[in-house]
mmCIF file of C-alpha atoms in Angstrom:
data_model
loop_
_atom_site.group_PDB
_atom_site.id
_atom_site.type_symbol
_atom_site.label_atom_id
_atom_site.label_comp_id
_atom_site.label_asym_id
_atom_site.label_seq_id
_atom_site.Cartn_x
_atom_site.Cartn_y
_atom_site.Cartn_z
ATOM 1 C CA MET W 239 16.077 70.664 25.624
ATOM 2 C CA GLU W 240 14.061 69.192 22.688
ATOM 3 C CA ASN W 241 13.055 65.225 23.711
ATOM 4 C CA LYS W 242 12.608 63.534 20.066
ATOM 5 C CA ALA W 243 11.362 60.594 19.549
ATOM 6 C CA VAL W 244 14.216 57.205 17.553
ATOM 7 C CA ASN W 245 12.135 55.654 14.156
ATOM 8 C CA ALA W 246 13.480 51.950 15.105
ATOM 9 C CA ASP W 247 14.561 51.619 11.944
ATOM 10 C CA ASP W 248 16.192 55.074 11.465
ATOM 11 C CA TYR W 249 20.591 55.876 12.514
ATOM 12 C CA SER W 250 21.343 58.344 10.721
ATOM 13 C CA HIS W 251 21.918 59.571 14.821
ATOM 14 C CA ILE W 252 24.520 57.337 14.873
ATOM 15 C CA LEU W 253 27.709 59.589 13.485
ATOM 16 C CA GLY W 254 29.250 57.224 11.055
ATOM 17 C CA TRP W 255 25.992 54.665 10.048
ATOM 18 C CA GLY W 256 25.584 53.944 7.452
ATOM 19 C CA ILE W 257 29.347 55.015 5.565
ATOM 20 C CA ASP W 258 29.641 51.936 3.607
ATOM 21 C CA ALA W 259 26.245 51.946 2.621
ATOM 22 C CA ASN W 260 27.349 53.398 -0.751
ATOM 23 C CA PRO W 261 28.217 50.911 -3.572
ATOM 24 C CA GLN W 262 30.713 52.848 -5.761
ATOM 25 C CA ASN W 263 32.761 53.925 -2.214
ATOM 26 C CA ASP W 264 33.087 51.417 -1.296
ATOM 27 C CA PRO W 265 36.651 48.771 -2.623
ATOM 28 C CA THR W 266 36.047 45.440 -1.910
ATOM 29 C CA TYR W 267 32.828 45.888 -4.373
ATOM 30 C CA PRO W 268 34.134 44.667 -7.585
ATOM 31 C CA ILE W 269 35.822 41.924 -5.443
ATOM 32 C CA ARG W 270 32.033 40.204 -4.355
ATOM 33 C CA HIS W 271 30.690 40.067 -7.758
ATOM 34 C CA ARG W 272 33.889 37.686 -9.033
ATOM 35 C CA THR W 273 32.346 34.778 -11.064
ATOM 36 C CA GLU W 274 33.287 32.459 -13.030
ATOM 37 C CA THR W 275 31.571 31.300 -16.415
ATOM 38 C CA ASN W 276 33.024 28.005 -17.701
ATOM 39 C CA GLY W 277 35.678 28.578 -16.146
ATOM 40 C CA GLU W 278 37.275 31.988 -17.174
ATOM 41 C CA PRO W 279 36.674 34.454 -14.342
ATOM 42 C CA VAL W 280 33.736 37.373 -15.668
ATOM 43 C CA GLY W 281 34.574 40.885 -13.935
ATOM 44 C CA PRO W 282 36.901 42.963 -11.772
ATOM 45 C CA ARG W 283 40.504 40.454 -11.656
ATOM 46 C CA GLY W 284 41.174 42.114 -7.626
ATOM 47 C CA TYR W 285 43.995 42.503 -6.655
ATOM 48 C CA ASN W 286 46.510 43.315 -10.073
ATOM 49 C CA TRP W 287 50.061 43.800 -8.542
ATOM 50 C CA GLU W 288 53.426 41.630 -8.779
ATOM 51 C CA ARG W 289 54.843 39.644 -5.576
ATOM 52 C CA PRO W 290 57.522 41.591 -4.053
ATOM 53 C CA PRO W 291 60.627 38.467 -4.817
ATOM 54 C CA GLN W 292 60.617 36.402 -2.243
ATOM 55 C CA GLN W 293 63.046 36.906 0.990
ATOM 56 C CA PRO W 294 65.688 34.000 1.041
ATOM 57 C CA ILE W 295 64.339 31.146 3.459
ATOM 58 C CA ASP W 296 67.853 30.469 5.765
ATOM 59 C CA VAL W 297 65.646 29.442 8.716
ATOM 60 C CA GLU W 298 62.555 28.049 10.296
ATOM 61 C CA VAL W 299 59.662 30.298 9.401
ATOM 62 C CA LEU W 300 56.167 29.083 10.593
ATOM 63 C CA HIS W 301 53.036 30.485 8.790
ATOM 64 C CA SER W 302 49.955 30.257 8.920
ATOM 65 C CA ASN W 303 48.181 26.619 6.958
ATOM 66 C CA GLU W 304 45.018 28.475 5.507
ATOM 67 C CA ARG W 305 48.077 30.271 3.229
ATOM 68 C CA PRO W 306 49.890 28.368 0.776
ATOM 69 C CA ASN W 307 52.898 29.275 0.641
ATOM 70 C CA VAL W 308 55.516 31.732 3.136
ATOM 71 C CA SER W 309 55.149 35.571 2.369
ATOM 72 C CA ALA W 310 57.637 38.153 0.390
ATOM 73 C CA VAL W 311 59.169 39.015 3.574
ATOM 74 C CA PHE W 312 58.673 38.032 7.307
ATOM 75 C CA GLY W 313 61.248 38.201 10.663
ATOM 76 C CA THR W 314 64.272 36.350 10.448
ATOM 77 C CA SER W 315 64.752 37.496 14.285
ATOM 78 C CA THR W 316 63.717 34.728 16.248
ATOM 79 C CA PRO W 317 63.524 30.829 15.087
ATOM 80 C CA PRO W 318 61.421 28.306 16.490
ATOM 81 C CA THR W 319 63.793 26.852 18.970
ATOM 82 C CA GLY W 320 63.816 24.678 22.735
ATOM 83 C CA LEU W 321 60.166 24.096 24.200
ATOM 84 C CA SER W 322 58.629 27.026 23.620
ATOM 85 C CA GLY W 323 59.463 26.337 18.780
ATOM 86 C CA GLN W 324 57.298 22.753 20.132
ATOM 87 C CA ILE W 325 55.136 24.649 21.196
ATOM 88 C CA ARG W 326 54.673 26.962 17.905
ATOM 89 C CA ARG W 327 55.242 24.658 15.603
ATOM 90 C CA TRP W 328 52.362 22.907 17.145
ATOM 91 C CA ALA W 329 50.043 25.460 17.089
ATOM 92 C CA PHE W 330 50.507 25.958 13.189
ATOM 93 C CA ARG W 331 49.024 22.956 13.013
ATOM 94 C CA PHE W 332 45.207 24.384 13.532
ATOM 95 C CA SER W 333 43.215 27.079 11.888
ATOM 96 C CA GLU W 334 43.829 30.688 12.842
ATOM 97 C CA SER W 335 40.389 30.821 13.965
ATOM 98 C CA GLU W 336 40.877 28.531 16.211
ATOM 99 C CA TYR W 337 41.682 28.677 20.146
ATOM 100 C CA GLY W 338 44.215 25.436 19.608
ATOM 101 C CA HIS W 339 45.971 28.193 17.064
ATOM 102 C CA TRP W 340 46.211 31.002 19.550
ATOM 103 C CA LEU W 341 46.380 30.165 22.949
ATOM 104 C CA PRO W 342 49.555 27.702 22.606
ATOM 105 C CA LEU W 343 51.446 30.759 20.766
ATOM 106 C CA LEU W 344 50.703 32.739 23.815
ATOM 107 C CA ILE W 345 51.845 30.574 25.845
ATOM 108 C CA ALA W 346 55.116 30.220 24.258
ATOM 109 C CA ASP W 347 55.438 33.268 24.786
ATOM 110 C CA ARG W 348 55.716 33.396 28.471
ATOM 111 C CA VAL W 349 58.419 29.751 28.161
ATOM 112 C CA ASN W 350 60.224 32.001 25.844
ATOM 113 C CA VAL W 351 60.566 34.105 28.484
ATOM 114 C CA VAL W 352 61.666 31.831 30.981
ATOM 115 C CA GLU W 353 64.260 30.322 28.307
ATOM 116 C CA GLY W 354 65.620 33.350 27.707
ATOM 117 C CA ILE W 355 66.730 33.902 31.467
ATOM 118 C CA VAL W 356 67.919 30.465 31.254
ATOM 119 C CA ASP W 357 69.701 31.045 28.300
ATOM 120 C CA ASP W 358 70.672 34.478 30.313
ATOM 121 C CA LEU W 359 71.983 32.698 33.589
ATOM 122 C CA LYS W 360 74.288 29.903 31.232
ATOM 123 C CA ARG W 361 75.980 32.841 29.637
ATOM 124 C CA GLY W 362 77.581 33.693 33.658
ATOM 125 C CA HIS W 363 74.183 37.321 32.621
ATOM 126 C CA ILE W 364 72.573 37.755 35.570
ATOM 127 C CA PRO W 365 69.581 39.135 34.321
ATOM 128 C CA ASN W 366 67.933 43.092 35.838
ATOM 129 C CA ILE W 367 64.159 40.926 35.640
ATOM 130 C CA LEU W 368 62.741 44.087 37.716
ATOM 131 C CA ALA W 369 64.290 46.634 35.338
ATOM 132 C CA GLU W 370 63.659 44.410 31.961
ATOM 133 C CA LYS W 371 59.978 44.087 32.987
ATOM 134 C CA GLY W 372 60.031 48.856 33.634
ATOM 135 C CA MET W 373 59.504 48.110 37.639
ATOM 136 C CA LYS W 374 61.195 51.560 38.449
ATOM 137 C CA ALA W 375 57.858 52.891 35.986
ATOM 138 C CA ASP W 376 55.760 51.224 37.153
ATOM 139 C CA TRP W 377 56.594 51.963 40.766
ATOM 140 C CA LYS W 378 56.672 55.569 39.719
ATOM 141 C CA TYR W 379 53.195 55.568 38.293
ATOM 142 C CA ASN W 380 51.463 53.082 38.324
ATOM 143 C CA ARG W 381 52.063 52.034 42.006
ATOM 144 C CA LYS W 382 48.788 50.403 43.247
ATOM 145 C CA GLY W 383 48.774 48.605 40.088
ATOM 146 C CA LEU W 384 52.237 46.820 40.579
ATOM 147 C CA LEU W 385 51.193 46.179 44.041
ATOM 148 C CA GLN W 386 48.084 44.501 43.302
ATOM 149 C CA GLN W 387 50.495 41.946 40.636
ATOM 150 C CA ALA W 388 52.988 41.318 43.488
ATOM 151 C CA LEU W 389 50.221 40.377 45.778
ATOM 152 C CA ILE W 390 48.697 38.183 43.657
ATOM 153 C CA GLY W 391 51.842 36.499 42.183
ATOM 154 C CA VAL W 392 52.246 36.274 45.680
ATOM 155 C CA VAL W 393 48.756 34.569 46.007
ATOM 156 C CA VAL W 394 49.164 32.303 43.038
ATOM 157 C CA THR W 395 52.939 31.244 44.155
ATOM 158 C CA THR W 396 52.091 30.365 47.815
ATOM 159 C CA THR W 397 48.874 28.322 46.415
ATOM 160 C CA LEU W 398 51.057 26.358 43.292
ATOM 161 C CA LEU W 399 53.482 25.262 46.703
ATOM 162 C CA GLU W 400 50.716 24.391 49.748
ATOM 163 C CA PHE W 401 49.262 22.442 46.720
ATOM 164 C CA MET W 402 52.342 20.409 45.542
ATOM 165 C CA SER W 403 53.541 19.890 49.383
ATOM 166 C CA LEU W 404 50.277 18.625 49.626
ATOM 167 C CA ASN W 405 50.458 15.704 46.758
ATOM 168 C CA ASN W 406 53.876 15.497 47.906
ATOM 169 C CA THR W 407 52.409 15.121 51.611
ATOM 170 C CA LEU W 408 49.666 12.390 50.071
ATOM 171 C CA LYS W 409 51.762 10.448 47.866
ATOM 172 C CA ASN W 410 53.523 9.270 51.212
ATOM 173 C CA ALA W 411 50.796 8.781 52.987
#
């Protein structure tokens, strides 16, 4: 096997390296040089497509505070409601580049799962959580992972219950 020295400035041995080096083959290249002279754009104007007609807004639609308007089309199957909706509304006050936006949205998703279970119980439907979470498939194809998740759940739940009972004991003492 040949051992050849690699120049520190030569990256040609990396597959795909420099693929975007040709400005004639870069779709964003014309947009890079859009400048204004006396308030008038000089050079290519960017996108030249017509915006699709606006979908009717008949439910609350949350959208980024970095976006001036609602996108032309959007999902309406689950408008924000309940505690998860309040958390989502709060999250959309922050920029998409901040943890204050994404972390509350993750929490809102988890809260929404609990809200869905409570709604099922209110309607007299007992949800089959094991089936809905795919436990049968996990048991068949990922038994070790399922048992690990169950063990972690038991440890976390036990720790929380112990902490709450200790807290309660200290308050009553």
